[in-house]
mmCIF file of C-alpha atoms in Angstrom:
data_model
loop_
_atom_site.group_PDB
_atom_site.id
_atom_site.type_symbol
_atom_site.label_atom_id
_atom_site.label_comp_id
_atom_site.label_asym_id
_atom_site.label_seq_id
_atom_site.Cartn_x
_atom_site.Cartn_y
_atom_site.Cartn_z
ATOM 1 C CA UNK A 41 119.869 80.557 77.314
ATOM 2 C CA UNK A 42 121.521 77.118 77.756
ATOM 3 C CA UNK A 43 121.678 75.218 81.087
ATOM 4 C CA UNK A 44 125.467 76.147 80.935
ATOM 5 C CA UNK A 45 125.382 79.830 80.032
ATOM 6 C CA UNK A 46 122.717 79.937 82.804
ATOM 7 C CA UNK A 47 124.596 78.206 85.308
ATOM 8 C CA UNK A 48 127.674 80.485 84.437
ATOM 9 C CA UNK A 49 125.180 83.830 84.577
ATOM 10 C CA UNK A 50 124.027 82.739 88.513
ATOM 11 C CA UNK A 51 127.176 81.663 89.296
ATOM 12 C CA UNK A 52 128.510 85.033 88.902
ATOM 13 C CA UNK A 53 125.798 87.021 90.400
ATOM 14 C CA UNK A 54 126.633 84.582 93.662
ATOM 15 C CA UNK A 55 130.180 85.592 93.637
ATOM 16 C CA UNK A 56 129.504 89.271 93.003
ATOM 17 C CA UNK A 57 126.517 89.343 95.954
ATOM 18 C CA UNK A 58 129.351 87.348 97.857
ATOM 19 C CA UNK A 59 132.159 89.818 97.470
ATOM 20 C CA UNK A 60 129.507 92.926 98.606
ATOM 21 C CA UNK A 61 128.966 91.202 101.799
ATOM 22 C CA UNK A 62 125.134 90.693 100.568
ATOM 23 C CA UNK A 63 122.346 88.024 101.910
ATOM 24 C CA UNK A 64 119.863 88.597 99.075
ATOM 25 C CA UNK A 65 116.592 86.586 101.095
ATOM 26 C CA UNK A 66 112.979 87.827 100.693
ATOM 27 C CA UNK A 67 112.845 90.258 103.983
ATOM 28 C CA UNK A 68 110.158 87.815 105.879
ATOM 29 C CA UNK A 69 112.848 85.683 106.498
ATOM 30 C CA UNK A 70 115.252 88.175 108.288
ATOM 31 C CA UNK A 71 113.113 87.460 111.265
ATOM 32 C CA UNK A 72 111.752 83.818 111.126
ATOM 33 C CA UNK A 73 110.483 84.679 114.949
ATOM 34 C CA UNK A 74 107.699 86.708 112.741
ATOM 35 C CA UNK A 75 104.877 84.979 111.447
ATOM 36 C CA UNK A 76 102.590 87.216 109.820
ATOM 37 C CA UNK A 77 104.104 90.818 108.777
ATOM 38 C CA UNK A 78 101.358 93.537 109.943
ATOM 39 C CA UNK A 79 101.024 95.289 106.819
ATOM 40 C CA UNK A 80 101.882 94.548 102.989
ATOM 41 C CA UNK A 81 102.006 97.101 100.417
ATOM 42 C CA UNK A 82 100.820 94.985 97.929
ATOM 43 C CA UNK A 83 101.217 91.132 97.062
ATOM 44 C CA UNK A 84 103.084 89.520 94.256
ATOM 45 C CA UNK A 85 101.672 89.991 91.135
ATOM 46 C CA UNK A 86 101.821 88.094 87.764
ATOM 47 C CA UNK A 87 104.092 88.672 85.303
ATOM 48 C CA UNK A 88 103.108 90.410 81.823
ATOM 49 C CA UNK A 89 104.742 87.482 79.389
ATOM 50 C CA UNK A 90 106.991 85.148 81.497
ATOM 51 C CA UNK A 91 108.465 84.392 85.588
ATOM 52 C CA UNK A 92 112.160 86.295 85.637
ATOM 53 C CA UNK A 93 114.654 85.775 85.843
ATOM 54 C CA UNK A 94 114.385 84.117 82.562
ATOM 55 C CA UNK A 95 117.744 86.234 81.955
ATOM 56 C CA UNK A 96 119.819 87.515 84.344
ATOM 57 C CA UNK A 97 120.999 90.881 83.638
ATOM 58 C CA UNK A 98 124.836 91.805 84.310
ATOM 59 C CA UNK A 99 125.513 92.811 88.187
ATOM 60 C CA UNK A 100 124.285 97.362 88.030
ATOM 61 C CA UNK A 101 127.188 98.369 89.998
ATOM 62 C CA UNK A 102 128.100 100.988 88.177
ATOM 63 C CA UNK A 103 125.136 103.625 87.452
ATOM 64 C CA UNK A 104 127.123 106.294 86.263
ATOM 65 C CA UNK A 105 125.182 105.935 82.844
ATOM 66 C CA UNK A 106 121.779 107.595 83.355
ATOM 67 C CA UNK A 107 118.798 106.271 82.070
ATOM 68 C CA UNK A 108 115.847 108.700 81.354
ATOM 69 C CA UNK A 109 112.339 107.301 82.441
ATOM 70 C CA UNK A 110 108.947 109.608 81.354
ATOM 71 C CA UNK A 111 106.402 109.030 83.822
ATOM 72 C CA UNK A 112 102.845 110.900 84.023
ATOM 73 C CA UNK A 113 101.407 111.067 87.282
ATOM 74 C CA UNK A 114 97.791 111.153 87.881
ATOM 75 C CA UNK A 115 96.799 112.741 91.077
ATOM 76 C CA UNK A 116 93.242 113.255 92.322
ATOM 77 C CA UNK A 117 92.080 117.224 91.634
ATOM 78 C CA UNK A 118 93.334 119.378 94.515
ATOM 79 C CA UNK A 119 96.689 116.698 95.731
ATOM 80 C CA UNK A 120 98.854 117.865 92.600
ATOM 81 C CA UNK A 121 101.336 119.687 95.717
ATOM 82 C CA UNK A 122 100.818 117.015 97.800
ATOM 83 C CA UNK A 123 101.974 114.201 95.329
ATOM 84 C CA UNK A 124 104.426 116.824 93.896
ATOM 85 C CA UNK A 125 106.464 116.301 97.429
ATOM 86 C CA UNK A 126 105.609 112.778 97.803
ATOM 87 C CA UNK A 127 106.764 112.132 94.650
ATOM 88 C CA UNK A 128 110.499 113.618 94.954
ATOM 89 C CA UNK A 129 111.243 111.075 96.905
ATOM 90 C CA UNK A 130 110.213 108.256 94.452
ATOM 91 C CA UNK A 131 112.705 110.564 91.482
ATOM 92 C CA UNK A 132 115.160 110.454 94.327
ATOM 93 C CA UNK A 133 115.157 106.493 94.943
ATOM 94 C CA UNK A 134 115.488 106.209 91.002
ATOM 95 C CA UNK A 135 118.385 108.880 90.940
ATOM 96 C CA UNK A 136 120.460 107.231 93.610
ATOM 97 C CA UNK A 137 120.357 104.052 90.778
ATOM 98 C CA UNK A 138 121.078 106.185 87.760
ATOM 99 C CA UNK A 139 117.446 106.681 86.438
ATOM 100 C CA UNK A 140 116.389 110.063 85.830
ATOM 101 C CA UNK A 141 112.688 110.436 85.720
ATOM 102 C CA UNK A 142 110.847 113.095 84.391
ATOM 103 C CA UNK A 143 107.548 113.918 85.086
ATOM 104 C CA UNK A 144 104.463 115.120 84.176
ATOM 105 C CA UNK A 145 101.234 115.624 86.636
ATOM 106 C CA UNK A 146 97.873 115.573 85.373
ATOM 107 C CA UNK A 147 94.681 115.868 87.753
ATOM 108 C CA UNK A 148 91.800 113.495 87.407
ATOM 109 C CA UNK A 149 88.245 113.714 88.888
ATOM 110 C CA UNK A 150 87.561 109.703 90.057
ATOM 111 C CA UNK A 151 84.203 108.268 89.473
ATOM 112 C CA UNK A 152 81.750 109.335 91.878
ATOM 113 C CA UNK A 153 81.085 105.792 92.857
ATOM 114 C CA UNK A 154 84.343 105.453 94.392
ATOM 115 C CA UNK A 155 83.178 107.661 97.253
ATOM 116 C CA UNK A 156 85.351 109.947 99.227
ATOM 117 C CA UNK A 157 87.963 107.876 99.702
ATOM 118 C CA UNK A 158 88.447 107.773 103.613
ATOM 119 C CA UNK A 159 86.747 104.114 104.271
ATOM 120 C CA UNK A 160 88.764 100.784 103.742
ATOM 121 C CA UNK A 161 87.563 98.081 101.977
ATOM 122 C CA UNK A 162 84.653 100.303 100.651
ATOM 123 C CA UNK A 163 85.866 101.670 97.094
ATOM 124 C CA UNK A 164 87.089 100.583 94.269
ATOM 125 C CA UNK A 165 89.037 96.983 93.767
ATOM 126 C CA UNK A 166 92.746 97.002 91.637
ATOM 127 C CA UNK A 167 90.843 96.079 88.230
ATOM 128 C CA UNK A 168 88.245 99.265 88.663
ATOM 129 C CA UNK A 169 91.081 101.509 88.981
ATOM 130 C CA UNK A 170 93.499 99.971 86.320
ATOM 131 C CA UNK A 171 90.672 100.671 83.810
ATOM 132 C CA UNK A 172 90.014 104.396 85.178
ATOM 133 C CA UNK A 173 93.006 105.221 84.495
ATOM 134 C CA UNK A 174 93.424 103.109 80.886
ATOM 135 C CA UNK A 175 90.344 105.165 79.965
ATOM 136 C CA UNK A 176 91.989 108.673 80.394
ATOM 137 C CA UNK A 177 94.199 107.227 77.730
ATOM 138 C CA UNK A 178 92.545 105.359 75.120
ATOM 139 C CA UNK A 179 93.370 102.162 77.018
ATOM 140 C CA UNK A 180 97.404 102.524 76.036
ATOM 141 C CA UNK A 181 100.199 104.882 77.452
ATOM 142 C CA UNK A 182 100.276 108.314 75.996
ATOM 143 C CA UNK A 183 103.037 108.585 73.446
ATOM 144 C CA UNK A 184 106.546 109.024 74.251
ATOM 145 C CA UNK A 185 105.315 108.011 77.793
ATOM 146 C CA UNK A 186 106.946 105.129 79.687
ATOM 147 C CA UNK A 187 104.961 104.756 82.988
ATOM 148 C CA UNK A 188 101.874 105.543 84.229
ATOM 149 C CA UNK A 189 101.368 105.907 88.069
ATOM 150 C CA UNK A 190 98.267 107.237 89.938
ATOM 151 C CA UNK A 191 98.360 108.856 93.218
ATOM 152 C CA UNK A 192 95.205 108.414 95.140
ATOM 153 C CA UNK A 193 93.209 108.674 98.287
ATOM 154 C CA UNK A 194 90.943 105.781 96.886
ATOM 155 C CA UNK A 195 93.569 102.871 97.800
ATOM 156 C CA UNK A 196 95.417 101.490 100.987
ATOM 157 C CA UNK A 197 99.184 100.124 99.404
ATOM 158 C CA UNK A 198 99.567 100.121 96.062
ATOM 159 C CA UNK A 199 99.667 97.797 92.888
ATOM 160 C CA UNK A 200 101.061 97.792 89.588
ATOM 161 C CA UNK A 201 99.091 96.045 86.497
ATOM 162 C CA UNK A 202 101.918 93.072 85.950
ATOM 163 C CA UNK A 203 106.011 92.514 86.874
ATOM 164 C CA UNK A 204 107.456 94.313 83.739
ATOM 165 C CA UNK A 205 104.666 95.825 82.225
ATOM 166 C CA UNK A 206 106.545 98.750 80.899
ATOM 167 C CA UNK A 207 107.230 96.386 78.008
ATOM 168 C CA UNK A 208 103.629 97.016 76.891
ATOM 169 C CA UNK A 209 102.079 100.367 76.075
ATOM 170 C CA UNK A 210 98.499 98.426 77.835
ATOM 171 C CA UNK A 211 100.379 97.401 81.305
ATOM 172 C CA UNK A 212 102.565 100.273 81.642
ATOM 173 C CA UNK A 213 100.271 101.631 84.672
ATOM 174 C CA UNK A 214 100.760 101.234 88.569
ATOM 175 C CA UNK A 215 99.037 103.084 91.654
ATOM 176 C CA UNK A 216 98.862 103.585 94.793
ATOM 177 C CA UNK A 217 98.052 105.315 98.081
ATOM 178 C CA UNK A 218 99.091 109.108 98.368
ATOM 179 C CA UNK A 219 98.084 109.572 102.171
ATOM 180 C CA UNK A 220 98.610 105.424 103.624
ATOM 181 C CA UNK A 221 98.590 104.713 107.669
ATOM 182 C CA UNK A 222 97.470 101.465 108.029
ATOM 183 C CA UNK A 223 99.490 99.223 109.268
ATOM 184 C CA UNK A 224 97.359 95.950 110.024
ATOM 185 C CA UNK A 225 94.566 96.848 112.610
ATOM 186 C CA UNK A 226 95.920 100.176 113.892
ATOM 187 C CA UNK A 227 96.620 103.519 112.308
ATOM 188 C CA UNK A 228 100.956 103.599 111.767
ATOM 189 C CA UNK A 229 101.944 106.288 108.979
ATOM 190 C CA UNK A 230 105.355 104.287 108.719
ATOM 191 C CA UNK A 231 105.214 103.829 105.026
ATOM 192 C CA UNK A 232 106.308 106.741 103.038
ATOM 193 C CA UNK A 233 104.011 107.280 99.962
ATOM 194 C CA UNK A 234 107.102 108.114 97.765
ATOM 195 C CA UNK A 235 108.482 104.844 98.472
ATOM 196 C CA UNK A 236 105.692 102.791 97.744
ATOM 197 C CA UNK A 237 105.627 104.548 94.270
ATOM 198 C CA UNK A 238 108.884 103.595 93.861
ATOM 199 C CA UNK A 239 108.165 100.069 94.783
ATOM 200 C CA UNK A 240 104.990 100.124 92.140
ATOM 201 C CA UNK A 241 107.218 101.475 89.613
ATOM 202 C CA UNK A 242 109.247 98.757 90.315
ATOM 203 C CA UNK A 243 107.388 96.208 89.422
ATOM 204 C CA UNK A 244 106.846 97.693 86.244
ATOM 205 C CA UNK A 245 110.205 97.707 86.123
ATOM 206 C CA UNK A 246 110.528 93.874 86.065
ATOM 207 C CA UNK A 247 111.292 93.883 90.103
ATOM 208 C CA UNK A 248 110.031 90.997 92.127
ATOM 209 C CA UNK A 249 109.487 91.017 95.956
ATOM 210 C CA UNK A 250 112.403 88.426 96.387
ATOM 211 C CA UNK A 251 114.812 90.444 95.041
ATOM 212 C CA UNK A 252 114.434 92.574 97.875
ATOM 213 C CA UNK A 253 116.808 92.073 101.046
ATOM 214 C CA UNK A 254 117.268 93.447 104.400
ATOM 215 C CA UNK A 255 121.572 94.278 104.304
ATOM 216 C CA UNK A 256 121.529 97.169 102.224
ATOM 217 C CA UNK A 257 119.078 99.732 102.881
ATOM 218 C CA UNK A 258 120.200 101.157 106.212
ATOM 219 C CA UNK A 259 124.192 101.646 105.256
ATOM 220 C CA UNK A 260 122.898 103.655 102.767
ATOM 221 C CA UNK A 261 119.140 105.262 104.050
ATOM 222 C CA UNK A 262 120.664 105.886 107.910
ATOM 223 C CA UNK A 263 122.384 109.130 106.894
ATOM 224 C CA UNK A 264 119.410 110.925 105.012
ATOM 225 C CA UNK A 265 117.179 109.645 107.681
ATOM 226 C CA UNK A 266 115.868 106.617 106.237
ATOM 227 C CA UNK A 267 115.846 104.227 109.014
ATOM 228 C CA UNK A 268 113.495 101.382 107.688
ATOM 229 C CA UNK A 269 115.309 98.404 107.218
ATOM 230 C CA UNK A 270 114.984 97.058 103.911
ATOM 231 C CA UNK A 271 115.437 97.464 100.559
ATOM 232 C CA UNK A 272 112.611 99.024 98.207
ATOM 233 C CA UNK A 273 110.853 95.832 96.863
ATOM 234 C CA UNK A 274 110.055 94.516 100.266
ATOM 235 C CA UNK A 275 106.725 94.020 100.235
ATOM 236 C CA UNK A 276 106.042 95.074 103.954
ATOM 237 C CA UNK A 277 105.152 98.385 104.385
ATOM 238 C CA UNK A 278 107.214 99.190 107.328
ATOM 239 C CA UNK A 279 109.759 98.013 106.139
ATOM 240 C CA UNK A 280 110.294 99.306 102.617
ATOM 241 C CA UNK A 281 113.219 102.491 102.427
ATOM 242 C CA UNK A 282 113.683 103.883 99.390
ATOM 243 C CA UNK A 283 116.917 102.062 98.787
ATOM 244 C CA UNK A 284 117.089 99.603 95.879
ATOM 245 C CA UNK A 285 119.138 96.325 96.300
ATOM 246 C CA UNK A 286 121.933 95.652 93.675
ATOM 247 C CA UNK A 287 119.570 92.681 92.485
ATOM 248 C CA UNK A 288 116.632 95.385 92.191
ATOM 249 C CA UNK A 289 118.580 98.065 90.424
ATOM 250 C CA UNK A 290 119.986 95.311 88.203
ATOM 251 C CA UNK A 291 116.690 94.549 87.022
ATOM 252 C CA UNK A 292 115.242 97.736 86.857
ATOM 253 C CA UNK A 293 117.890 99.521 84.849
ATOM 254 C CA UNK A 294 117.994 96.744 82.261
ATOM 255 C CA UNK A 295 114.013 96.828 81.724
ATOM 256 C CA UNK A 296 113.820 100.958 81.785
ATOM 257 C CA UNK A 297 116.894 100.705 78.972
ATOM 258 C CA UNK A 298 115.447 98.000 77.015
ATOM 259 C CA UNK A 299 112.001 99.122 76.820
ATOM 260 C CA UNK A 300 111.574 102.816 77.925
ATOM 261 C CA UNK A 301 111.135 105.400 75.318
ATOM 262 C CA UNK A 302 113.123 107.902 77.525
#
């Protein structure tokens, strides 16, 4: 894209986030007074082939077209009701955007090494668990399979393999906790498993943490009950609703049509 088409692309996206009434600022900055957050879910992660937005897709205001998105869940043996319930939430936050996600759950036994899964800091690290669950699979998503995401008791937060990996059948694949409540130092259950899925997902998705914003989420999470205060991609666990910004959605509608299988 030229320096003019470009110009002319963020240009309008101003206008349009203008027009909504939107400040679209990484959510640390809502409250300067803050230095340190007390809990992330994850932190930013690299990107599978190059930094967006190297293209910025049209404004998703309209999501009346719905996108189909084939996920298979892993879940640890014995959670598949547990995650089953977590996880309507996480079909929920892609619903509200015009994504309809179909799943499939499939129980794993983890390596024994990982332990039982109730100490922090003692199991696995991100790269163990990536290749777990790349094993199950031959190292690539099944077929006709967009996303892979693993609910387990064997991380705190969550983390997804690289910012748009659902372009490659070998990044496709995202975890994280399905019982979280820590929040810093002290035991908070403020972050809602199904939303931190959603936020994994979104990464794969081609979702950054700055695309995230603090405006949006309560007009539209207040009346289901969803008080926390910022969109899905915020980083900080108690802040994260399941609410996707129009920046967020924009992305991840253009990646899942571009590059799911459905």
């Amino acid at each position: 894209m030229g320096a003019e088409a470009r110009t002319f692309t963020i240009m309008n996206w101003l206008a349009v986030c203008a027009l909504a009434g939107l400040v679209l600022v990484p959510s640390f900055l809502v409250n300067p007074g803050v230095a340190q957050p007390p809990s992330v879910i994850d932190g930013e992660l690299g990107d599978c082939r190059e930094i967006p937005p190297h293209e910025l897709p049209p404004p998703a205001i309209d999501v009346s077209k719905v996108i189909p998105l084939e996920a298979r869940v892993l879940v640890e043996r014995g959670d598949r009701a547990a995650a089953q319930k977590l996880f309507a939430v996480t079909k929920r936050a892609f619903s509200d955007i015009g994504i309809r996600v179909k799943t499939r759950f499939q129980e794993v036994d983890p390596p024994r090494q990982w332990g039982d899964g109730d100490g922090l800091g003692t199991g696995p690290n991100q790269e163990a668990i990536l290749t777990f669950m790349k094993d199950l699979f031959g190292g690539r998503r099944p077929d006709g399979v967009d996303i892979v995401y693993f609910m387990t008791r064997h991380w705190a937060g969550g983390f997804a393999d690289c910012i748009g990996g659902v372009r490659y059948a070998d990044r496709a694949f995202a975890f994280g906790s399905i019982d979280y409540s820590f929040e810093g130092v002290i035991p908070a259950p403020t972050a809602d498993e199904g939303v931190i899925a959603a936020h994994e997902i979104g990464h794969l998705l081609g979702a950054h943490h700055h695309y995230s914003n603090c405006v949006e989420a309560l007009p539209q999470g207040a009346p289901r009950g969803d008080l926390n205060p910022c969109t899905t991609m915020s980083p900080f666990a108690a802040t994260a609703s399941g609410t996707f910004a129009l920046l967020e959605r924009s992305f991840i509608r253009r990646y899942a049509a571009l590059y799911g299988n459905g």
